[in-house]
Short mmCIF file of C-alpha atoms and ligand atoms in Angstrom, two decimals:
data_model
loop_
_atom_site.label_atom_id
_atom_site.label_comp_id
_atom_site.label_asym_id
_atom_site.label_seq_id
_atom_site.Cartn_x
_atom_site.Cartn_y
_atom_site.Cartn_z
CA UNK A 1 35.98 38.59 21.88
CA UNK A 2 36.35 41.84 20.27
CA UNK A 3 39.06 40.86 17.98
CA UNK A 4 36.55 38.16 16.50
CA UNK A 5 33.83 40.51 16.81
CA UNK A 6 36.20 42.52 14.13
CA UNK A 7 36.90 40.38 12.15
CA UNK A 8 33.67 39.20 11.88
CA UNK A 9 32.56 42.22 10.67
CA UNK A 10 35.82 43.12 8.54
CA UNK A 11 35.81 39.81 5.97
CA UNK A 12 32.03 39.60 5.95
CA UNK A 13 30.73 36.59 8.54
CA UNK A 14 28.86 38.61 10.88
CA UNK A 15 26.99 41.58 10.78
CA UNK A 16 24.56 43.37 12.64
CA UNK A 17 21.00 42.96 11.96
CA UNK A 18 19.61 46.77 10.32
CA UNK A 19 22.98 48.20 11.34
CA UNK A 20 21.93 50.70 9.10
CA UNK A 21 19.56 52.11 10.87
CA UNK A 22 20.74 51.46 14.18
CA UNK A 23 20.50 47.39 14.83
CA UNK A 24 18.00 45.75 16.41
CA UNK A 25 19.50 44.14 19.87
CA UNK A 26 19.95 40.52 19.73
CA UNK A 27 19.96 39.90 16.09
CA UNK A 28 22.77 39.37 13.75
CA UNK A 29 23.39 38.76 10.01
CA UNK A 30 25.34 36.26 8.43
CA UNK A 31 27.61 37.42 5.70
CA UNK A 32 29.17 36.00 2.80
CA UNK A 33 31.66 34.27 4.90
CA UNK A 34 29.53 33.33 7.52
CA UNK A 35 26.50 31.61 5.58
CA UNK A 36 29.11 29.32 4.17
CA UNK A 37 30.74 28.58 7.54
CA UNK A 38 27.18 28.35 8.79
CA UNK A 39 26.20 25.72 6.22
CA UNK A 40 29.38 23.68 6.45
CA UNK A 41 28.68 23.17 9.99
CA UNK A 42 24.89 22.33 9.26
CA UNK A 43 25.75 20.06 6.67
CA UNK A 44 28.37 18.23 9.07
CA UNK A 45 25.61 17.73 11.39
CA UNK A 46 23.61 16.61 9.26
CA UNK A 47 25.64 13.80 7.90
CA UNK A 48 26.85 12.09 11.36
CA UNK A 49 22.74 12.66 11.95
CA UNK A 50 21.02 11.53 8.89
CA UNK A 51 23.35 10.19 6.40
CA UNK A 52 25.48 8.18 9.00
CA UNK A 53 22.30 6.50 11.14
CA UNK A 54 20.06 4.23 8.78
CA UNK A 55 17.73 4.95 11.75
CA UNK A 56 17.73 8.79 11.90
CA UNK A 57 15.00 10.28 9.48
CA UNK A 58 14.96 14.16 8.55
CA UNK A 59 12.36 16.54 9.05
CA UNK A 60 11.84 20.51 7.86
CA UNK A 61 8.73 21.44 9.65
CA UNK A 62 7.03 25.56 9.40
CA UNK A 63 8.43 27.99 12.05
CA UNK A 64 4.81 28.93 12.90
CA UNK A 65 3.16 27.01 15.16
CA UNK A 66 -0.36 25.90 16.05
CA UNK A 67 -0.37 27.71 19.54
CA UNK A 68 -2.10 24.14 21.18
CA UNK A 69 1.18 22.59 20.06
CA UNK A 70 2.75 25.14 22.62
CA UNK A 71 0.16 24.76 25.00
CA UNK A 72 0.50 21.22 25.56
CA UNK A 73 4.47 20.97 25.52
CA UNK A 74 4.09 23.24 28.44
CA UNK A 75 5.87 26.20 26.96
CA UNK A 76 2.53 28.87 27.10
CA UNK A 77 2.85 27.73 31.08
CA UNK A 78 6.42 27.62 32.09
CA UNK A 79 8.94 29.02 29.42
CA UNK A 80 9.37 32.02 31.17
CA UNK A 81 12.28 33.69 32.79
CA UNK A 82 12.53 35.83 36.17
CA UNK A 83 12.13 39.57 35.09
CA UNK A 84 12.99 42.55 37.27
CA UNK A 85 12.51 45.98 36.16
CA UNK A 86 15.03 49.15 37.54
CA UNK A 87 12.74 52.26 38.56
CA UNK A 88 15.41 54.37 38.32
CA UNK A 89 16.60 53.63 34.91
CA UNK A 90 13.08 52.16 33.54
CA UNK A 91 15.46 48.96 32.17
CA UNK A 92 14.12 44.99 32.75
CA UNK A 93 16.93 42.23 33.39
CA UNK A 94 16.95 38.93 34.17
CA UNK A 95 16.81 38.35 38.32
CA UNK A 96 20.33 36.02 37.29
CA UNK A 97 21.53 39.14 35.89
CA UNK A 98 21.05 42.11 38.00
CA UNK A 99 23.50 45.33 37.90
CA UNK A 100 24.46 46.84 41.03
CA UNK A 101 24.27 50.56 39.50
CA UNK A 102 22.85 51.69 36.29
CA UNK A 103 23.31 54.33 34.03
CA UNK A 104 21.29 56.46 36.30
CA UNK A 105 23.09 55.80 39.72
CA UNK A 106 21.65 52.90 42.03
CA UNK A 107 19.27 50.62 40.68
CA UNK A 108 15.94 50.86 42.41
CA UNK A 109 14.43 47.14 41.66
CA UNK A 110 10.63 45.73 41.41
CA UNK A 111 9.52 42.14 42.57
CA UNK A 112 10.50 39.58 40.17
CA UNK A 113 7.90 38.65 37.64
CA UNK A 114 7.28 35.93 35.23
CA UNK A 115 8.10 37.15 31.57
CA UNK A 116 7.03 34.49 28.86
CA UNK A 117 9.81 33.73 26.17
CA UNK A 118 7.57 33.35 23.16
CA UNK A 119 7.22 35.77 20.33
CA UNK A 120 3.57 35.76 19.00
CA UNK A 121 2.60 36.55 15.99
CA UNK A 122 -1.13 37.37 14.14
CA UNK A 123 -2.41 35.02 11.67
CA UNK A 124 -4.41 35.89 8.68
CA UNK A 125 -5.93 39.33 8.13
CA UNK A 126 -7.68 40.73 11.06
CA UNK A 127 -5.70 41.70 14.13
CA UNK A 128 -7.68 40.81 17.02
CA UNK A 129 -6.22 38.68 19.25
CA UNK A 130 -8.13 35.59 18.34
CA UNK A 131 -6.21 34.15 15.71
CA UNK A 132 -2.57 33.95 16.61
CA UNK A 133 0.67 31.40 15.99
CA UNK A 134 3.72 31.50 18.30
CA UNK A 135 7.32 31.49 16.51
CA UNK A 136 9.05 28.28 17.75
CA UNK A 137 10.93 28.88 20.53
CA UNK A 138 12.79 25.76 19.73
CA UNK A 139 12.38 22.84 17.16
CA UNK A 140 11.62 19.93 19.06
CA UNK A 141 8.15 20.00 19.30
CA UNK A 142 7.10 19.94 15.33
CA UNK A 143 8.99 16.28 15.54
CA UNK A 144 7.03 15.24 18.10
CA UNK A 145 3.63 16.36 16.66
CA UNK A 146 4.88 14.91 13.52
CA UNK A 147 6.02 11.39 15.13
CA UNK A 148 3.07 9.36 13.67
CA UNK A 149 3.74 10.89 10.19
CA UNK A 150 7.27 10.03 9.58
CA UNK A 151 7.09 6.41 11.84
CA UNK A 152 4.20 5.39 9.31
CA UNK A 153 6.21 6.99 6.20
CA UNK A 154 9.28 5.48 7.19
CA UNK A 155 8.27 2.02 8.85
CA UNK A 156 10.37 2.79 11.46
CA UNK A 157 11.14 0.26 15.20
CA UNK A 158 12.74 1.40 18.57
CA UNK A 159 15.54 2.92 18.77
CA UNK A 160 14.94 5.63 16.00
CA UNK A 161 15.63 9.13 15.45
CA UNK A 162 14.30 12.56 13.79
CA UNK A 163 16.61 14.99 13.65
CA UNK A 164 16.03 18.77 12.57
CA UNK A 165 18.05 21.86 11.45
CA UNK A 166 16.07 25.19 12.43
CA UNK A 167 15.67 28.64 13.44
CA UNK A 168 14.05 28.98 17.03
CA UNK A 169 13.16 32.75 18.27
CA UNK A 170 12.89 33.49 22.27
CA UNK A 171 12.15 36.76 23.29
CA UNK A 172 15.58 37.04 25.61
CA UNK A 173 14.82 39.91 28.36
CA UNK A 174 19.03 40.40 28.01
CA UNK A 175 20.79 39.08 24.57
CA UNK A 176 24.01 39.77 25.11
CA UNK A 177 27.60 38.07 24.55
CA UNK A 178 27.92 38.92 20.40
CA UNK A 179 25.60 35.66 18.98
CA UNK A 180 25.72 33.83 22.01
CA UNK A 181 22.34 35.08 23.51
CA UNK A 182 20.24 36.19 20.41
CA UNK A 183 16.60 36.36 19.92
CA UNK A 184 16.62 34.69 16.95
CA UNK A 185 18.92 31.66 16.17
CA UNK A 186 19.37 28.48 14.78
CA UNK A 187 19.25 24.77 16.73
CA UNK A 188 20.46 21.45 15.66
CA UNK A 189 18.28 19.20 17.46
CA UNK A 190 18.00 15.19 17.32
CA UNK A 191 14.80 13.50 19.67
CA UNK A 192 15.75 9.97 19.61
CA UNK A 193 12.90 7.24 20.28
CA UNK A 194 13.92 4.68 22.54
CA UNK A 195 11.94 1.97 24.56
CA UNK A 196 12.20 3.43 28.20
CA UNK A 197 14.13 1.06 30.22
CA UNK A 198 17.24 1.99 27.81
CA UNK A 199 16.77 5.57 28.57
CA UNK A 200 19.94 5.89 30.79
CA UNK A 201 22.48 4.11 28.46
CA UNK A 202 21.08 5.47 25.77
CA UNK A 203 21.88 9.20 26.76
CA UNK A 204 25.28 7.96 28.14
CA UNK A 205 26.06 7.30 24.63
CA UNK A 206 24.53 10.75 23.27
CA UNK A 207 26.92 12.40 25.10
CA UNK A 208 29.88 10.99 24.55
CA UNK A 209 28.80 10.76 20.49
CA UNK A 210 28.31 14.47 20.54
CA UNK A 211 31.73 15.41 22.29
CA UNK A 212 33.23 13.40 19.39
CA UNK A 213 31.51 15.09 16.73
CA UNK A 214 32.33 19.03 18.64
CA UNK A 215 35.89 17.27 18.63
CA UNK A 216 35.74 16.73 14.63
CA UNK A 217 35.23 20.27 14.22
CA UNK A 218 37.68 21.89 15.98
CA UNK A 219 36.33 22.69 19.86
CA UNK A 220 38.94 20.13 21.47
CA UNK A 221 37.71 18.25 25.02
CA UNK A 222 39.51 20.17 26.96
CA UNK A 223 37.97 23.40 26.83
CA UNK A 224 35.14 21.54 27.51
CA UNK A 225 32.89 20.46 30.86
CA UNK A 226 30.58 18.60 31.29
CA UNK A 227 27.46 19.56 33.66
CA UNK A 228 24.82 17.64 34.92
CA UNK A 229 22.00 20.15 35.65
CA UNK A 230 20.61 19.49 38.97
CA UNK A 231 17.34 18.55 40.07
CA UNK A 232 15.97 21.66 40.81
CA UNK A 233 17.37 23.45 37.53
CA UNK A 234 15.95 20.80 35.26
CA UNK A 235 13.58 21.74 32.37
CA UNK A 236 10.14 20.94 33.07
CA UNK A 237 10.50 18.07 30.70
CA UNK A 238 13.16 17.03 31.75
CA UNK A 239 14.53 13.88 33.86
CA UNK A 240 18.45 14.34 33.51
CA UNK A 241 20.58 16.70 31.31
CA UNK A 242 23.96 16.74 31.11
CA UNK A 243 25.04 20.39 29.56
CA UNK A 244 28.25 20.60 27.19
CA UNK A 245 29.94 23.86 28.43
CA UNK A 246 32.38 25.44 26.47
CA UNK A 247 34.84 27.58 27.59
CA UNK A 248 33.52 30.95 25.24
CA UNK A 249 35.28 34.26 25.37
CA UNK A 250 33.13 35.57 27.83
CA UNK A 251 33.01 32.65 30.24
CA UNK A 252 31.94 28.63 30.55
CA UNK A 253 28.23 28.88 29.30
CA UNK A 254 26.33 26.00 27.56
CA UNK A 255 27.14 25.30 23.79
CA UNK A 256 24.84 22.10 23.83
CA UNK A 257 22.17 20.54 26.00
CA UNK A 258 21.51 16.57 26.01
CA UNK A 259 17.76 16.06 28.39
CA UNK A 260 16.39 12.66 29.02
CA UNK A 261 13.36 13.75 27.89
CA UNK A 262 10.99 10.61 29.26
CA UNK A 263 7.59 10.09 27.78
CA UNK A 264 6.64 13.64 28.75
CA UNK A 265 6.36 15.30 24.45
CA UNK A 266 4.64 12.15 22.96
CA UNK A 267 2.72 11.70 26.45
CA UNK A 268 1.67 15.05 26.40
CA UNK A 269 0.62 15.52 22.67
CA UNK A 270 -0.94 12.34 22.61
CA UNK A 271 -4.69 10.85 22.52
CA UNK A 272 -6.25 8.09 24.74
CA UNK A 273 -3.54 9.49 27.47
CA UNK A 274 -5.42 6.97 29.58
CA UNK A 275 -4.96 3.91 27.95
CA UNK A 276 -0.79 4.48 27.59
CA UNK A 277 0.67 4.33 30.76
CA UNK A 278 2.41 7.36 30.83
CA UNK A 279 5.35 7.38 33.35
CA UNK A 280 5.49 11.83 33.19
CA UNK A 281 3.32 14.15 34.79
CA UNK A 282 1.12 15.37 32.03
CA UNK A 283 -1.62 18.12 31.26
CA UNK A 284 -4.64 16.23 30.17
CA UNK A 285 -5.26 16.53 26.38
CA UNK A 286 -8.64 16.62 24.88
CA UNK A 287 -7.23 18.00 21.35
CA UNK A 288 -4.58 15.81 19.87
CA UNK A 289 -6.71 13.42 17.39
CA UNK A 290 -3.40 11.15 17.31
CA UNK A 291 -2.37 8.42 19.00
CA UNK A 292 1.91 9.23 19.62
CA UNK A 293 2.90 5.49 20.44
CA UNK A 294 4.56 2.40 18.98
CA UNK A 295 3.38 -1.62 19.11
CA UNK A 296 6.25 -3.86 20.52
CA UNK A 297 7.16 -6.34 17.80
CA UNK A 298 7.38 -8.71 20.92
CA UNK A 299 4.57 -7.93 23.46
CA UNK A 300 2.52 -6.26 21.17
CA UNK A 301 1.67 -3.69 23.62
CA UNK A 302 1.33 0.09 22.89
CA UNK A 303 4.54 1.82 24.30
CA UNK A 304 4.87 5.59 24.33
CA UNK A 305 9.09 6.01 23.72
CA UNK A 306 11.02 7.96 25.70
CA UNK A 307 13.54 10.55 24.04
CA UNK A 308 16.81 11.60 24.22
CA UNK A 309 17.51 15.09 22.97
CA UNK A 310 21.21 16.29 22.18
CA UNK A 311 20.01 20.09 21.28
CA UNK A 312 22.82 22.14 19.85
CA UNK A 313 22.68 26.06 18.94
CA UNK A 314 24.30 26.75 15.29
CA UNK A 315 25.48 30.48 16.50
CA UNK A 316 26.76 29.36 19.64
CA UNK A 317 28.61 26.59 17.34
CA UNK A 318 30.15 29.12 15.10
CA UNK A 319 31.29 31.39 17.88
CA UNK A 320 33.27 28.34 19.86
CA UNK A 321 34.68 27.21 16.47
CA UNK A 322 35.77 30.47 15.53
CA UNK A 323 37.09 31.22 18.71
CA UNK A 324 39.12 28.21 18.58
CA UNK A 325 40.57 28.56 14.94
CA UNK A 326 41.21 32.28 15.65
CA UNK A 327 45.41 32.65 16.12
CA UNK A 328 47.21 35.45 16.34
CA UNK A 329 50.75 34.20 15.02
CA UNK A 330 54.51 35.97 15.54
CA UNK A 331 56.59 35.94 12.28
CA UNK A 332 59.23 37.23 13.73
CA UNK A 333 60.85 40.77 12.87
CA UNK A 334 57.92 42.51 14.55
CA UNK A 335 55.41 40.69 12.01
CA UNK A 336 52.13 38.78 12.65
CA UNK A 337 49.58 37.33 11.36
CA UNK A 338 46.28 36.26 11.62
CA UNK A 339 44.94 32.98 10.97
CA UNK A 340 41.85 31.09 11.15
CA UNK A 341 42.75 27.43 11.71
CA UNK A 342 39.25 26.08 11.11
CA UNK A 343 38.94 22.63 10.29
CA UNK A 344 39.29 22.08 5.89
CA UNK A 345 35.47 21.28 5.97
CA UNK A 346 34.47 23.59 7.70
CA UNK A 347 36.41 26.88 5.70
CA UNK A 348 34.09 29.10 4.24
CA UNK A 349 36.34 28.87 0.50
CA UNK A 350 38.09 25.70 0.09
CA UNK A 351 40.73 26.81 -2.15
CA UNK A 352 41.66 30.79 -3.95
CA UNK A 353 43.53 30.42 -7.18
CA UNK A 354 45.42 33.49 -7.89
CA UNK A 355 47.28 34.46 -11.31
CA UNK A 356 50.40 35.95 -10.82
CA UNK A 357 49.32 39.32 -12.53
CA UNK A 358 45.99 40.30 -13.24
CA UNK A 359 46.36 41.47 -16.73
CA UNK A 360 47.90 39.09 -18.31
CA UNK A 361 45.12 36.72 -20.49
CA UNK A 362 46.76 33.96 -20.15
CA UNK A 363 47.90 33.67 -16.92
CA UNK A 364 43.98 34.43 -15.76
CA UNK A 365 42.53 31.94 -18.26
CA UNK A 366 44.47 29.24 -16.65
CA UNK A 367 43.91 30.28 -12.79
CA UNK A 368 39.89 30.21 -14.05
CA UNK A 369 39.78 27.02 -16.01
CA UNK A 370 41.56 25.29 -12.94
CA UNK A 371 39.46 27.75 -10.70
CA UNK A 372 35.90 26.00 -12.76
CA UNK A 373 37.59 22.33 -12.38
CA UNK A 374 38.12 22.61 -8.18
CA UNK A 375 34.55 23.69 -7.93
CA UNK A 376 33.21 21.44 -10.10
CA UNK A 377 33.99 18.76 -7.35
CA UNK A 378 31.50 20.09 -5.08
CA UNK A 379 33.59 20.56 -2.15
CA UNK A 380 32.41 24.03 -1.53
CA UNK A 381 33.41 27.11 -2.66
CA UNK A 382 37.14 27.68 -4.89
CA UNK A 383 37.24 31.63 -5.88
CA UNK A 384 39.32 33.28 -8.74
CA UNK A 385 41.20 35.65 -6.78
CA UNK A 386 42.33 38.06 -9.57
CA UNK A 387 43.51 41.20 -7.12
CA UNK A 388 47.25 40.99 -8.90
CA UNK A 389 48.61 40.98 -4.99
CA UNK A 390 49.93 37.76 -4.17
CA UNK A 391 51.12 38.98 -0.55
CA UNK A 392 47.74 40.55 0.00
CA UNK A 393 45.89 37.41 -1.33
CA UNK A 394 47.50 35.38 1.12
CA UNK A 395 46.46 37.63 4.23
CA UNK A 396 43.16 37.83 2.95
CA UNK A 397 42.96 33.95 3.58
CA UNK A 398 44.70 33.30 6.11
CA UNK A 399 42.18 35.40 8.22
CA UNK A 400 39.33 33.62 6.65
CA UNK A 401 40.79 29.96 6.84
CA UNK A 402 41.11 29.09 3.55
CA UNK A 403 42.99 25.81 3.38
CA UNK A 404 45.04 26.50 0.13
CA UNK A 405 45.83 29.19 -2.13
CA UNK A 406 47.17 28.35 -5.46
CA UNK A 407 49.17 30.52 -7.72
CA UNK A 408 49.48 30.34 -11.58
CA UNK A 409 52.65 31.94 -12.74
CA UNK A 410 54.47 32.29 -15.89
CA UNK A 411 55.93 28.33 -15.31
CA UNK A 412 52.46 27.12 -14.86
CA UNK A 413 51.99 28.08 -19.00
CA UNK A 414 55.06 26.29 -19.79
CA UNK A 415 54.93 22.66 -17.05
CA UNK A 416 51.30 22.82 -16.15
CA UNK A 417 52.23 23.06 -12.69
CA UNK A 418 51.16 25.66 -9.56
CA UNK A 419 52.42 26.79 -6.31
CA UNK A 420 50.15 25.09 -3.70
CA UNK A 421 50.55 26.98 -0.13
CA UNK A 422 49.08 25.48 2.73
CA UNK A 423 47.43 27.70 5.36
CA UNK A 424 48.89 26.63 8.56
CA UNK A 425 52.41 25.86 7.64
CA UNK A 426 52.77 28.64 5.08
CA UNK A 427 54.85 26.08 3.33
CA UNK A 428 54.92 25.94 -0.52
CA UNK A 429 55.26 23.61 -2.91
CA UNK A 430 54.83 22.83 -6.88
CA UNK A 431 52.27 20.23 -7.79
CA UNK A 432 51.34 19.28 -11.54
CA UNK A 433 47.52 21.27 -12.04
CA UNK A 434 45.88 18.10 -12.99
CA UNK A 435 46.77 16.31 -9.34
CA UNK A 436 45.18 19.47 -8.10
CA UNK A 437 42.03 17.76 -7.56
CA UNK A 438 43.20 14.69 -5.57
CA UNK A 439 45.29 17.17 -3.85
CA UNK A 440 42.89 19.31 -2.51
CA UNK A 441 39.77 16.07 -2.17
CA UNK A 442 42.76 15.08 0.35
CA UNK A 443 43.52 18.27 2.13
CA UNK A 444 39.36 18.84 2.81
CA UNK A 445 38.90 15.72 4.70
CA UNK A 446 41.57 16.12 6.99
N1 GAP B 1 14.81 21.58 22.74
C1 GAP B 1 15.61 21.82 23.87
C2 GAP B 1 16.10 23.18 23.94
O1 GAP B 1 15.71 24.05 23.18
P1 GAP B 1 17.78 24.72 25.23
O2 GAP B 1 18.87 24.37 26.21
O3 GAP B 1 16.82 25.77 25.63
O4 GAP B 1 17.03 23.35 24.91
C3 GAP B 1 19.28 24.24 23.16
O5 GAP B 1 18.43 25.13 23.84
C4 GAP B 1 20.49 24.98 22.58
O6 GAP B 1 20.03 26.08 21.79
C5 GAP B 1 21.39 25.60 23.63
O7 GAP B 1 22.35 24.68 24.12
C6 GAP B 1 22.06 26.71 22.84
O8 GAP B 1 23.15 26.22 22.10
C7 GAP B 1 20.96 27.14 21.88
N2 GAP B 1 20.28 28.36 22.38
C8 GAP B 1 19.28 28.43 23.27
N3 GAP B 1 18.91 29.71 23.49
C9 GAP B 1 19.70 30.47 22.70
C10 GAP B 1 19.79 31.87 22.45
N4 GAP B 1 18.99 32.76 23.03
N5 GAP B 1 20.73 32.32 21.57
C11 GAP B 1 21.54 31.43 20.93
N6 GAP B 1 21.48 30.09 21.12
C12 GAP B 1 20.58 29.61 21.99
#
């Protein structure tokens, strides 16, 4: 971990939050590196969600919430985590996560308490207390409340999704583990509608989609288990969820979470609970001025869907697929080298061009005019890598993953052709500049 952890911080992914001034625990940056990596990986999602399913809808709904929203889904009540506090050192852990000593000598420990997740924050000008919103702790629940907007929008019949790219915030007693436990991070999260008796095959075939897809970008099945959270571990929402574990740096901890959710969200943000047959045990709700339900084409009958939730964290993403491109390769002769074998769509740059020598006018004209064509095919990001150190150039992207560097040299002015060297073989070869586009279109989608 703390090789990645420097590197992170040495080519600009990661940083820590107001390092400056000390950091603020459980709170990173994303760099110039890491946005990009961090939006390649959104944008993946995003397609096998949204752009691949004619029956997934998208949704980018405010971070603040209406505190009743969090009131009925249960979170003011129960999204809480065991606290215990040390008297001899004066510091709070979770009761999963206890020390033996502390920095004081032996820990002297309190009952456990209750300690509620939720970051609150006050709304409008005067600080009183009365007027408050709560700062997601995750972004399921501003799909559900908006269910009845986008089915009506989007004429939409059983089985459908919404899916949602976000940041969630959660008050962790102990963030810990680099951006694995943070305090404020990003989810991925799909609730698909489905007419209840297909619950079960339905999140049968959630799973096994979203192994696939962590497959596709580089976090192979077999650093992977599978974990179906018993009964008495189960969110309070929750009928079955089968947990993706990864195996991180640090140990096998949860990269993504797929929860039969039942009827309990649209049952519990609902009107006229009465009149829907809700199968989940639900807080009454005398504020929701919306009935959450669908008509059966067939029966005609109101049904409230049941949902299946694959709910992925976006840091927690980024550290397995980093982990997993990282290498540390011999070259022999007492050489290395370090390379980040991350997945061509993934790579924060797609391609560097490089001119032989900086000075020379024509030699950088070229590299930029081909540099200007590669990004103009939207593939991501192609830099002009005018540092006159081919060598260096090279190592610079190898440890950031760059698929392909491409170097304009004195024959390039005479043949119009470029050496094209590929990342993980290091091989080279000469290609003719205008099948440079092809060639790289080809090397991305790999
Ligand atoms: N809507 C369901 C939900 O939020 P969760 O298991 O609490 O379920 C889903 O969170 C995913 O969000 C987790 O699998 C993890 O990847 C990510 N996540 C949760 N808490 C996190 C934290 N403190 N730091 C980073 N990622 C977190």
């Amino acid at each position: 971990m703390d090789d990645l952890v420097s590197l992170c911080k040495r080519r600009g992914f990661i940083f820590q939050s107001g390092e400056i001034y000390g950091g603020l625990q459980g709170m990173y940056d994303y760099g110039p590196l890491g946005v990009e990596l961090k939006n390649n990986l959104k944008n993946a999602w995003w397609s096998s969600m949204v752009y691949e399913n004619d029956n997934i809808e998208g949704l980018d709904a405010s971070i603040l919430s209406n505190p009743t929203v969090l009131k009925h889904s249960g979170h003011e009540d129960t999204f809480s985590d065991p606290m215990i506090d040390c008297k001899t050192c004066k510091s709070r852990f979770r009761e999963d996560q206890l020390p033996e000593n502390c920095n004081k000598g032996k820990c002297d420990f309190t009952e456990a308490r209750q300690f509620n997740l939720m970051f609150k924050t006050n709304v409008g000008p005067i600080d009183d207390g009365t007027s408050f919103a709560y700062l997601r702790p995750e972004t399921a629940q501003q799909i559900f409340t908006n269910f009845k907007n986008v089915v009506d929008s989007s004429s939409k019949t059983l089985p459908f999704g919404i899916a949602q790219i976000g940041k969630a915030f959660r008050n962790e007693i102990t963030p810990r583990n680099f951006i694995f436990r943070v305090r404020e991070f990003e989810q991925m999260e799909l609730e698909f509608f489905v007419k209840p008796e297909t619950d079960e095959d339905w999140h049968k075939t959630w799973v096994k989609k979203r192994l696939d897809w962590w497959e596709k970008q580089g976090v192979p099945i077999d650093n992977i288990e599978l974990y179906s959270v018993p009964d008495d571990e189960l969110a309070h929402y929750s009928k079955g969820t089968i947990d993706i574990m990864y195996k991180f740096p640090h140990g096998l901890e949860e990269l993504e979470g797929i929860a039969n959710r039942t009827d309990f969200d649209l049952g519990s943000h609902t009107k006229n609970q009465h009149e829907l047959n809700i199968s989940a045990k639900v807080m009454p709700n005398n504020n929701s001025n919306t009935r959450l339900a669908i008509q059966d084409i067939d029966t005609k009958k109101w049904v409230v869907p049941y949902v299946i939730e694959p709910s992925a964290g976006v840091d927690r993403g980024i550290l397995a697929i980093m982990n997993e491109a990282y290498n540390v390769e011999d070259l022999g002769k007492g050489k290395e080298r370090i390379v980040l074998r991350l997945k061509p769509h993934l790579s924060p740059i797609k391609a560097a061009v490089i001119p032989l020598k900086k000075n020379n006018e024509d030699l950088v004209n070229k590299a930029y005019d081909l540099k200007k064509r590669l990004q103009k095919l939207n593939l991501g990001r192609v830099v002009l890598e005018n540092t006159g150190n081919i060598g260096k150039g090279y190592r610079r992207h190898d440890e950031i993953g760059t698929p392909l560097c491409i170097t304009i040299d004195f024959e390039s002015l005479e043949d119009n052709t470029a050496t094209v060297r590929d990342r993980d073989t290091m091989q080279q070869e000469r290609v003719n500049i205008d099948a440079l586009p092809e060639y790289l279109i080809k090397r991305i989608s790999e």
